[in-house]
Amino acid sequence: MALMESDSLDQEGKTDSFLLKAIKIALVVALYWFISITMVFLNKYLLDSPALKLDAPLFVTFFQCFVTVGLCWCMSLLSRLCPTSVEFPSVKLDLKMSREILPLSVVFIGMITFNNLCLKYVGVAFYNVGRSLTTVFNVLMSYLIIKQTTSSYALLCCGVIIGGFWLGVDQEGAAGSLSWTGIMFGVLASLCVSLNAIYTKKVMPVVDGSIWKLTYYNNVNACFLFIPLIVVFGELKTLFYFDKLDSWYFWGMMTLGGVFGFAIGYVTGLQIKFTSPLTHNVSGTAKACAQTVLAVIYSEDTKSLLWWTSNLMVLAGSFAYTWVKGLEMKKIQQDPQTKSTTAKNDSGI
């Protein structure tokens, strides 16, 4: 009798533990979705709002980088004051380290700038399709730069994504809302996202594997590199005649955009920590679907069946690619010889 009661208590304890873990995961995923989707809508407002009428995308991106640097300093200070409560690496400006990271920072600037420019010229509903070629460029750049080959199943998934992308472009054109400028920036953003992922792996040893140190140096470099770009592209004149420079609301929204830009790095790491890289990618795909639906509802647009089909093709192709790569990684972990070959490919040998 006592043994049965003990087994029953163990089962209840396991159930409570599982339920608590499930709740934590749900909260983390919900937080990732909230921050990611809110950041997209907030950036769209800052870049293309009729209420603001601010045509200075480089300045907006520069300010978000500046806020990120400030938040890194604050987190580093809090970590020193409350080491048991806040875990954050010590950050200080090392010019040698900054120079070593500079090539990656150039790609990083391209990534965040083209992302924002794409968002400026296309609607939030089409934003996911406009930037959908990231996976395709991942495959292409991995082969060209580190000679890493891709399976036929993964290539088939890329084909579905490309088909969805072109169908989406066709349907945006049919609806009269196509912006080739936005499409061009979306393709360039996808390329830079892919290059950023590849070169990040190469420079991680420089910052001792710390993603927060890399975030700090990338944004410090970006702040300095954006200044001449803002001057060259005439945004200083735009800012000079901008009538809301003395508005607390405007600077509050700009700062909030920077805070969300910093927070997305934290919640991305948090989601991977509580789930897995594969689950994170699946969550990102599902989030993109929810973001598209919310954007259509918010803008009160009516989209054709083919337009929705293009979105579904992109999402299905992205999900299938994630699933295929997950199966391949599982197979690699089970096969030591394959694992060794893949490690050599990743190191560029």
mmCIF file of C-alpha atoms in Angstrom:
data_model
loop_
_atom_site.group_PDB
_atom_site.id
_atom_site.type_symbol
_atom_site.label_atom_id
_atom_site.label_comp_id
_atom_site.label_asym_id
_atom_site.label_seq_id
_atom_site.Cartn_x
_atom_site.Cartn_y
_atom_site.Cartn_z
ATOM 1 C CA MET A 1 0.000 0.000 0.000
ATOM 2 C CA ALA A 2 2.800 2.376 0.906
ATOM 3 C CA LEU A 3 4.598 1.471 -2.315
ATOM 4 C CA MET A 4 1.498 2.301 -4.387
ATOM 5 C CA GLU A 5 1.155 5.669 -2.638
ATOM 6 C CA SER A 6 4.846 6.385 -3.332
ATOM 7 C CA ASP A 7 4.426 5.575 -7.064
ATOM 8 C CA SER A 8 1.360 7.798 -7.195
ATOM 9 C CA LEU A 9 3.270 10.706 -5.647
ATOM 10 C CA ASP A 10 6.141 10.204 -8.139
ATOM 11 C CA GLN A 11 3.718 10.308 -11.068
ATOM 12 C CA GLU A 12 2.075 13.467 -9.716
ATOM 13 C CA GLY A 13 5.516 15.053 -9.292
ATOM 14 C CA LYS A 14 6.481 14.179 -12.868
ATOM 15 C CA THR A 15 3.162 15.549 -14.165
ATOM 16 C CA ASP A 16 3.655 18.816 -12.257
ATOM 17 C CA SER A 17 7.254 19.065 -13.517
ATOM 18 C CA PHE A 18 6.168 18.460 -17.123
ATOM 19 C CA LEU A 19 3.309 20.959 -16.814
ATOM 20 C CA LEU A 20 5.626 23.611 -15.350
ATOM 21 C CA LYS A 21 8.150 23.049 -18.145
ATOM 22 C CA ALA A 22 5.395 23.253 -20.783
ATOM 23 C CA ILE A 23 4.129 26.537 -19.297
ATOM 24 C CA LYS A 24 7.655 28.000 -19.302
ATOM 25 C CA ILE A 25 8.171 27.013 -22.947
ATOM 26 C CA ALA A 26 4.779 28.465 -23.933
ATOM 27 C CA LEU A 27 5.590 31.756 -22.177
ATOM 28 C CA VAL A 28 9.021 32.000 -23.822
ATOM 29 C CA VAL A 29 7.596 31.275 -27.299
ATOM 30 C CA ALA A 30 4.791 33.792 -26.707
ATOM 31 C CA LEU A 31 7.363 36.398 -25.617
ATOM 32 C CA TYR A 32 9.432 35.755 -28.773
ATOM 33 C CA TRP A 33 6.348 36.117 -30.968
ATOM 34 C CA PHE A 34 5.240 39.308 -29.214
ATOM 35 C CA ILE A 35 8.629 41.039 -29.427
ATOM 36 C CA SER A 36 9.344 39.933 -33.000
ATOM 37 C CA ILE A 37 5.930 40.885 -34.416
ATOM 38 C CA THR A 38 5.750 44.157 -32.455
ATOM 39 C CA MET A 39 9.238 45.110 -33.660
ATOM 40 C CA VAL A 40 8.207 44.663 -37.309
ATOM 41 C CA PHE A 41 5.076 46.806 -36.931
ATOM 42 C CA LEU A 42 6.992 49.439 -34.921
ATOM 43 C CA ASN A 43 9.744 49.657 -37.545
ATOM 44 C CA LYS A 44 7.116 49.957 -40.275
ATOM 45 C CA TYR A 45 5.640 52.906 -38.382
ATOM 46 C CA LEU A 46 9.025 54.626 -37.978
ATOM 47 C CA LEU A 47 10.033 54.053 -41.598
ATOM 48 C CA ASP A 48 6.833 54.682 -43.510
ATOM 49 C CA SER A 49 4.233 56.348 -41.322
ATOM 50 C CA PRO A 50 2.164 59.157 -42.902
ATOM 51 C CA ALA A 51 1.993 60.682 -39.414
ATOM 52 C CA LEU A 52 5.782 60.966 -39.099
ATOM 53 C CA LYS A 53 6.752 61.576 -42.747
ATOM 54 C CA LEU A 54 10.397 60.824 -41.933
ATOM 55 C CA ASP A 55 12.333 59.686 -44.998
ATOM 56 C CA ALA A 56 15.546 58.772 -43.167
ATOM 57 C CA PRO A 57 15.842 54.960 -42.944
ATOM 58 C CA LEU A 58 19.606 55.064 -42.362
ATOM 59 C CA PHE A 59 19.209 57.403 -39.388
ATOM 60 C CA VAL A 60 16.454 55.206 -37.904
ATOM 61 C CA THR A 61 18.719 52.148 -38.220
ATOM 62 C CA PHE A 62 21.710 54.072 -36.823
ATOM 63 C CA PHE A 63 19.713 55.165 -33.778
ATOM 64 C CA GLN A 64 18.603 51.595 -33.086
ATOM 65 C CA CYS A 65 22.262 50.489 -33.156
ATOM 66 C CA PHE A 66 23.135 53.366 -30.803
ATOM 67 C CA VAL A 67 20.419 52.271 -28.346
ATOM 68 C CA THR A 68 21.704 48.687 -28.490
ATOM 69 C CA VAL A 69 25.233 49.860 -27.586
ATOM 70 C CA GLY A 70 23.815 51.832 -24.652
ATOM 71 C CA LEU A 71 21.818 48.822 -23.449
ATOM 72 C CA CYS A 72 24.918 46.600 -23.660
ATOM 73 C CA TRP A 73 26.760 49.072 -21.404
ATOM 74 C CA CYS A 74 23.828 49.143 -18.954
ATOM 75 C CA MET A 75 23.567 45.345 -18.842
ATOM 76 C CA SER A 76 27.318 45.022 -18.330
ATOM 77 C CA LEU A 77 27.145 47.514 -15.455
ATOM 78 C CA LEU A 78 24.184 45.690 -13.881
ATOM 79 C CA SER A 79 26.084 42.427 -14.210
ATOM 80 C CA ARG A 80 28.966 43.879 -12.184
ATOM 81 C CA LEU A 81 26.627 45.375 -9.552
ATOM 82 C CA CYS A 82 24.347 42.319 -9.292
ATOM 83 C CA PRO A 83 26.393 39.326 -10.497
ATOM 84 C CA THR A 84 23.990 36.798 -8.971
ATOM 85 C CA SER A 85 20.913 38.278 -10.695
ATOM 86 C CA VAL A 86 22.234 39.531 -14.068
ATOM 87 C CA GLU A 87 24.544 37.528 -16.306
ATOM 88 C CA PHE A 88 26.186 39.617 -19.026
ATOM 89 C CA PRO A 89 29.795 39.777 -20.283
ATOM 90 C CA SER A 90 32.000 42.762 -19.524
ATOM 91 C CA VAL A 91 32.111 45.053 -22.569
ATOM 92 C CA LYS A 92 34.783 47.611 -23.316
ATOM 93 C CA LEU A 93 36.026 49.034 -26.592
ATOM 94 C CA ASP A 94 39.017 47.052 -27.859
ATOM 95 C CA LEU A 95 40.154 48.586 -31.159
ATOM 96 C CA LYS A 96 41.995 45.428 -32.237
ATOM 97 C CA MET A 97 38.908 43.306 -31.679
ATOM 98 C CA SER A 98 36.757 45.921 -33.386
ATOM 99 C CA ARG A 99 38.986 45.786 -36.504
ATOM 100 C CA GLU A 100 38.834 41.993 -36.608
ATOM 101 C CA ILE A 101 35.034 42.088 -36.522
ATOM 102 C CA LEU A 102 34.778 44.967 -39.052
ATOM 103 C CA PRO A 103 34.206 42.754 -42.179
ATOM 104 C CA LEU A 104 31.277 41.081 -40.421
ATOM 105 C CA SER A 105 30.002 44.498 -39.311
ATOM 106 C CA VAL A 106 29.828 45.624 -42.962
ATOM 107 C CA VAL A 107 27.612 42.611 -43.724
ATOM 108 C CA PHE A 108 25.641 43.318 -40.532
ATOM 109 C CA ILE A 109 24.991 46.900 -41.664
ATOM 110 C CA GLY A 110 23.782 45.608 -45.026
ATOM 111 C CA MET A 111 21.484 43.137 -43.286
ATOM 112 C CA ILE A 112 19.744 45.576 -40.931
ATOM 113 C CA THR A 113 19.650 48.420 -43.485
ATOM 114 C CA PHE A 114 18.202 46.345 -46.338
ATOM 115 C CA ASN A 115 15.731 44.747 -43.900
ATOM 116 C CA ASN A 116 14.439 48.179 -42.928
ATOM 117 C CA LEU A 117 14.442 49.451 -46.516
ATOM 118 C CA CYS A 118 12.461 46.396 -47.616
ATOM 119 C CA LEU A 119 9.955 47.054 -44.822
ATOM 120 C CA LYS A 120 9.755 50.708 -45.858
ATOM 121 C CA TYR A 121 8.703 49.890 -49.430
ATOM 122 C CA VAL A 122 6.536 46.775 -48.942
ATOM 123 C CA GLY A 123 3.650 46.111 -46.595
ATOM 124 C CA VAL A 124 4.036 44.038 -43.432
ATOM 125 C CA ALA A 125 1.759 41.399 -45.007
ATOM 126 C CA PHE A 126 4.194 40.873 -47.909
ATOM 127 C CA TYR A 127 7.346 41.378 -45.829
ATOM 128 C CA ASN A 128 7.765 37.662 -45.108
ATOM 129 C CA VAL A 129 7.589 36.746 -48.809
ATOM 130 C CA GLY A 130 9.816 39.684 -49.791
ATOM 131 C CA ARG A 131 12.577 38.334 -47.530
ATOM 132 C CA SER A 132 11.867 34.646 -48.124
ATOM 133 C CA LEU A 133 15.022 33.858 -50.119
ATOM 134 C CA THR A 134 17.242 33.738 -47.012
ATOM 135 C CA THR A 135 17.106 29.925 -46.935
ATOM 136 C CA VAL A 136 17.972 29.748 -50.641
ATOM 137 C CA PHE A 137 20.962 32.058 -50.155
ATOM 138 C CA ASN A 138 22.029 29.997 -47.126
ATOM 139 C CA VAL A 139 22.342 26.957 -49.378
ATOM 140 C CA LEU A 140 24.061 28.897 -52.171
ATOM 141 C CA MET A 141 26.527 30.797 -49.972
ATOM 142 C CA SER A 142 27.355 27.710 -47.900
ATOM 143 C CA TYR A 143 28.393 25.961 -51.091
ATOM 144 C CA LEU A 144 30.309 28.905 -52.569
ATOM 145 C CA ILE A 145 32.123 29.949 -49.370
ATOM 146 C CA ILE A 146 32.627 26.781 -47.298
ATOM 147 C CA LYS A 147 31.957 24.156 -50.009
ATOM 148 C CA GLN A 148 29.134 22.591 -48.007
ATOM 149 C CA THR A 149 26.782 20.572 -50.192
ATOM 150 C CA THR A 150 23.025 20.255 -49.694
ATOM 151 C CA SER A 151 20.775 17.209 -50.069
ATOM 152 C CA SER A 152 18.298 16.898 -52.922
ATOM 153 C CA TYR A 153 15.377 17.024 -50.449
ATOM 154 C CA ALA A 154 16.599 20.351 -49.031
ATOM 155 C CA LEU A 155 17.053 21.692 -52.577
ATOM 156 C CA LEU A 156 13.473 20.653 -53.374
ATOM 157 C CA CYS A 157 12.308 22.691 -50.366
ATOM 158 C CA CYS A 158 14.261 25.672 -51.719
ATOM 159 C CA GLY A 159 12.471 25.211 -55.038
ATOM 160 C CA VAL A 160 9.106 25.490 -53.260
ATOM 161 C CA ILE A 161 10.275 28.699 -51.541
ATOM 162 C CA ILE A 162 11.428 30.230 -54.850
ATOM 163 C CA GLY A 163 8.105 29.272 -56.456
ATOM 164 C CA GLY A 164 6.209 30.926 -53.593
ATOM 165 C CA PHE A 165 8.383 34.026 -53.866
ATOM 166 C CA TRP A 166 7.722 34.492 -57.601
ATOM 167 C CA LEU A 167 4.013 33.768 -57.211
ATOM 168 C CA GLY A 168 3.874 36.376 -54.445
ATOM 169 C CA VAL A 169 5.634 38.940 -56.636
ATOM 170 C CA ASP A 170 3.178 38.157 -59.449
ATOM 171 C CA GLN A 171 0.158 38.571 -57.155
ATOM 172 C CA GLU A 172 1.461 41.827 -55.659
ATOM 173 C CA GLY A 173 1.817 43.101 -59.236
ATOM 174 C CA ALA A 174 -1.707 41.960 -60.097
ATOM 175 C CA ALA A 175 -3.026 43.794 -57.039
ATOM 176 C CA GLY A 176 -1.170 46.959 -58.050
ATOM 177 C CA SER A 177 0.854 47.095 -54.821
ATOM 178 C CA LEU A 178 4.171 45.718 -56.104
ATOM 179 C CA SER A 179 7.305 47.693 -55.311
ATOM 180 C CA TRP A 180 10.324 46.477 -57.270
ATOM 181 C CA THR A 181 12.481 48.665 -55.048
ATOM 182 C CA GLY A 182 11.153 46.820 -51.997
ATOM 183 C CA ILE A 183 11.680 43.446 -53.731
ATOM 184 C CA MET A 184 15.286 44.371 -54.575
ATOM 185 C CA PHE A 185 15.976 45.394 -50.968
ATOM 186 C CA GLY A 186 14.285 42.192 -49.758
ATOM 187 C CA VAL A 187 16.559 40.045 -51.939
ATOM 188 C CA LEU A 188 19.640 41.971 -50.762
ATOM 189 C CA ALA A 189 18.478 41.602 -47.141
ATOM 190 C CA SER A 190 18.113 37.845 -47.640
ATOM 191 C CA LEU A 191 21.636 37.663 -49.070
ATOM 192 C CA CYS A 192 23.090 39.647 -46.171
ATOM 193 C CA VAL A 193 21.243 37.554 -43.567
ATOM 194 C CA SER A 194 22.795 34.462 -45.111
ATOM 195 C CA LEU A 195 26.302 35.976 -45.237
ATOM 196 C CA ASN A 196 25.911 37.270 -41.681
ATOM 197 C CA ALA A 197 25.159 33.760 -40.395
ATOM 198 C CA ILE A 198 28.185 32.287 -42.188
ATOM 199 C CA TYR A 199 30.681 34.976 -41.167
ATOM 200 C CA THR A 200 29.370 35.049 -37.592
ATOM 201 C CA LYS A 201 30.620 31.474 -37.187
ATOM 202 C CA LYS A 202 34.047 32.551 -38.433
ATOM 203 C CA VAL A 203 34.485 35.456 -35.994
ATOM 204 C CA MET A 204 32.930 33.910 -32.875
ATOM 205 C CA PRO A 205 36.371 32.790 -31.578
ATOM 206 C CA VAL A 206 37.473 36.471 -31.633
ATOM 207 C CA VAL A 207 34.856 37.290 -28.962
ATOM 208 C CA ASP A 208 35.400 34.035 -27.035
ATOM 209 C CA GLY A 209 32.117 32.652 -28.316
ATOM 210 C CA SER A 210 30.062 35.408 -26.644
ATOM 211 C CA ILE A 211 27.092 36.448 -28.782
ATOM 212 C CA TRP A 212 26.584 39.555 -26.595
ATOM 213 C CA LYS A 213 30.161 40.744 -27.135
ATOM 214 C CA LEU A 214 29.639 40.244 -30.855
ATOM 215 C CA THR A 215 26.380 42.208 -30.655
ATOM 216 C CA TYR A 216 28.200 45.029 -28.851
ATOM 217 C CA TYR A 217 31.097 45.302 -31.345
ATOM 218 C CA ASN A 218 28.839 44.912 -34.380
ATOM 219 C CA ASN A 219 26.656 47.791 -33.218
ATOM 220 C CA VAL A 220 29.617 49.980 -32.185
ATOM 221 C CA ASN A 221 31.164 49.525 -35.643
ATOM 222 C CA ALA A 222 27.772 50.138 -37.253
ATOM 223 C CA CYS A 223 27.325 53.439 -35.395
ATOM 224 C CA PHE A 224 30.611 54.769 -36.809
ATOM 225 C CA LEU A 225 29.991 53.400 -40.323
ATOM 226 C CA PHE A 226 26.459 54.799 -40.537
ATOM 227 C CA ILE A 227 27.579 58.418 -39.959
ATOM 228 C CA PRO A 228 29.229 58.926 -43.400
ATOM 229 C CA LEU A 229 26.354 57.040 -45.060
ATOM 230 C CA ILE A 230 23.800 59.376 -43.472
ATOM 231 C CA VAL A 231 25.800 62.366 -44.763
ATOM 232 C CA VAL A 232 26.330 60.953 -48.285
ATOM 233 C CA PHE A 233 22.665 60.046 -48.776
ATOM 234 C CA GLY A 234 21.474 63.487 -47.665
ATOM 235 C CA GLU A 235 19.600 62.446 -44.544
ATOM 236 C CA LEU A 236 21.128 65.284 -42.498
ATOM 237 C CA LYS A 237 19.117 67.737 -44.597
ATOM 238 C CA THR A 238 15.985 65.609 -44.084
ATOM 239 C CA LEU A 239 16.533 65.624 -40.331
ATOM 240 C CA PHE A 240 17.181 69.384 -40.322
ATOM 241 C CA TYR A 241 13.740 70.056 -41.823
ATOM 242 C CA PHE A 242 11.976 67.321 -39.838
ATOM 243 C CA ASP A 243 9.318 68.972 -37.666
ATOM 244 C CA LYS A 244 9.212 66.384 -34.864
ATOM 245 C CA LEU A 245 12.803 66.482 -33.619
ATOM 246 C CA ASP A 246 11.556 68.177 -30.437
ATOM 247 C CA SER A 247 8.802 65.592 -29.903
ATOM 248 C CA TRP A 248 9.163 63.336 -26.866
ATOM 249 C CA TYR A 249 6.752 60.899 -28.509
ATOM 250 C CA PHE A 250 8.985 60.557 -31.585
ATOM 251 C CA TRP A 251 12.145 59.928 -29.553
ATOM 252 C CA GLY A 252 10.219 57.572 -27.298
ATOM 253 C CA MET A 253 9.142 55.478 -30.299
ATOM 254 C CA MET A 254 12.683 55.567 -31.713
ATOM 255 C CA THR A 255 14.106 54.390 -28.389
ATOM 256 C CA LEU A 256 11.443 51.715 -28.100
ATOM 257 C CA GLY A 257 12.467 50.457 -31.557
ATOM 258 C CA GLY A 258 16.059 50.150 -30.331
ATOM 259 C CA VAL A 259 14.953 48.357 -27.152
ATOM 260 C CA PHE A 260 12.965 45.830 -29.171
ATOM 261 C CA GLY A 261 15.947 45.362 -31.504
ATOM 262 C CA PHE A 262 18.093 44.519 -28.473
ATOM 263 C CA ALA A 263 15.383 42.347 -26.906
ATOM 264 C CA ILE A 264 14.922 40.171 -29.994
ATOM 265 C CA GLY A 265 18.502 38.927 -29.575
ATOM 266 C CA TYR A 266 17.788 37.991 -25.972
ATOM 267 C CA VAL A 267 14.460 36.222 -26.566
ATOM 268 C CA THR A 268 15.873 34.358 -29.578
ATOM 269 C CA GLY A 269 18.600 32.902 -27.371
ATOM 270 C CA LEU A 270 16.018 32.238 -24.645
ATOM 271 C CA GLN A 271 13.738 30.342 -27.040
ATOM 272 C CA ILE A 272 16.613 28.201 -28.305
ATOM 273 C CA LYS A 273 17.671 27.524 -24.697
ATOM 274 C CA PHE A 274 14.188 26.366 -23.620
ATOM 275 C CA THR A 275 13.430 24.417 -26.825
ATOM 276 C CA SER A 276 16.017 23.692 -29.550
ATOM 277 C CA PRO A 277 17.406 25.352 -32.711
ATOM 278 C CA LEU A 278 15.015 23.226 -34.799
ATOM 279 C CA THR A 279 11.983 24.214 -32.707
ATOM 280 C CA HIS A 280 13.115 27.849 -32.841
ATOM 281 C CA ASN A 281 13.068 27.735 -36.654
ATOM 282 C CA VAL A 282 9.625 26.118 -36.654
ATOM 283 C CA SER A 283 8.406 28.781 -34.213
ATOM 284 C CA GLY A 284 9.828 31.494 -36.483
ATOM 285 C CA THR A 285 7.957 30.062 -39.470
ATOM 286 C CA ALA A 286 4.686 29.905 -37.524
ATOM 287 C CA LYS A 287 5.292 33.450 -36.242
ATOM 288 C CA ALA A 288 5.704 34.676 -39.828
ATOM 289 C CA CYS A 289 2.329 33.144 -40.684
ATOM 290 C CA ALA A 290 0.652 34.848 -37.721
ATOM 291 C CA GLN A 291 2.368 38.132 -38.591
ATOM 292 C CA THR A 292 1.031 37.982 -42.166
ATOM 293 C CA VAL A 293 -2.533 37.301 -41.004
ATOM 294 C CA LEU A 294 -2.369 40.127 -38.429
ATOM 295 C CA ALA A 295 -1.034 42.551 -41.062
ATOM 296 C CA VAL A 296 -3.864 41.720 -43.487
ATOM 297 C CA ILE A 297 -6.476 42.130 -40.725
ATOM 298 C CA TYR A 298 -4.906 45.398 -39.514
ATOM 299 C CA SER A 299 -4.739 46.930 -42.997
ATOM 300 C CA GLU A 300 -8.232 45.583 -43.878
ATOM 301 C CA ASP A 301 -6.906 44.268 -47.205
ATOM 302 C CA THR A 302 -8.576 41.641 -49.368
ATOM 303 C CA LYS A 303 -6.064 39.180 -50.812
ATOM 304 C CA SER A 304 -6.578 36.687 -53.627
ATOM 305 C CA LEU A 305 -6.387 32.922 -53.219
ATOM 306 C CA LEU A 306 -3.123 32.845 -55.203
ATOM 307 C CA TRP A 307 -1.620 35.514 -52.911
ATOM 308 C CA TRP A 308 -2.367 33.332 -49.894
ATOM 309 C CA THR A 309 -1.034 30.327 -51.818
ATOM 310 C CA SER A 310 2.299 32.118 -52.331
ATOM 311 C CA ASN A 311 2.575 32.734 -48.585
ATOM 312 C CA LEU A 312 1.704 29.123 -47.811
ATOM 313 C CA MET A 313 4.322 27.906 -50.315
ATOM 314 C CA VAL A 314 7.015 30.031 -48.673
ATOM 315 C CA LEU A 315 5.996 28.921 -45.174
ATOM 316 C CA ALA A 316 5.638 25.251 -46.171
ATOM 317 C CA GLY A 317 8.986 25.291 -47.981
ATOM 318 C CA SER A 318 10.699 26.918 -44.991
ATOM 319 C CA PHE A 319 9.118 24.469 -42.544
ATOM 320 C CA ALA A 320 10.006 21.479 -44.737
ATOM 321 C CA TYR A 321 13.608 22.694 -45.097
ATOM 322 C CA THR A 322 13.900 23.021 -41.306
ATOM 323 C CA TRP A 323 12.463 19.519 -40.864
ATOM 324 C CA VAL A 324 14.776 17.989 -43.490
ATOM 325 C CA LYS A 325 17.869 19.662 -41.994
ATOM 326 C CA GLY A 326 16.781 18.461 -38.547
ATOM 327 C CA LEU A 327 16.594 14.853 -39.785
ATOM 328 C CA GLU A 328 19.982 15.227 -41.471
ATOM 329 C CA MET A 329 21.584 16.582 -38.287
ATOM 330 C CA LYS A 330 20.092 13.697 -36.298
ATOM 331 C CA LYS A 331 21.564 11.242 -38.806
ATOM 332 C CA ILE A 332 24.950 12.974 -38.597
ATOM 333 C CA GLN A 333 24.957 12.691 -34.793
ATOM 334 C CA GLN A 334 24.276 8.967 -35.084
ATOM 335 C CA ASP A 335 26.971 8.398 -37.735
ATOM 336 C CA PRO A 336 30.486 9.365 -36.497
ATOM 337 C CA GLN A 337 32.013 9.191 -40.002
ATOM 338 C CA THR A 338 29.408 11.556 -41.461
ATOM 339 C CA LYS A 339 29.842 13.846 -38.456
ATOM 340 C CA SER A 340 33.584 14.076 -39.115
ATOM 341 C CA THR A 341 33.016 14.923 -42.794
ATOM 342 C CA THR A 342 30.478 17.606 -41.920
ATOM 343 C CA ALA A 343 32.842 19.170 -39.371
ATOM 344 C CA LYS A 344 35.478 19.487 -42.080
ATOM 345 C CA ASN A 345 32.939 21.134 -44.404
ATOM 346 C CA ASP A 346 31.952 23.614 -41.679
ATOM 347 C CA SER A 347 35.580 24.596 -41.144
ATOM 348 C CA GLY A 348 36.020 25.241 -44.829
ATOM 349 C CA ILE A 349 38.459 22.345 -45.421
#
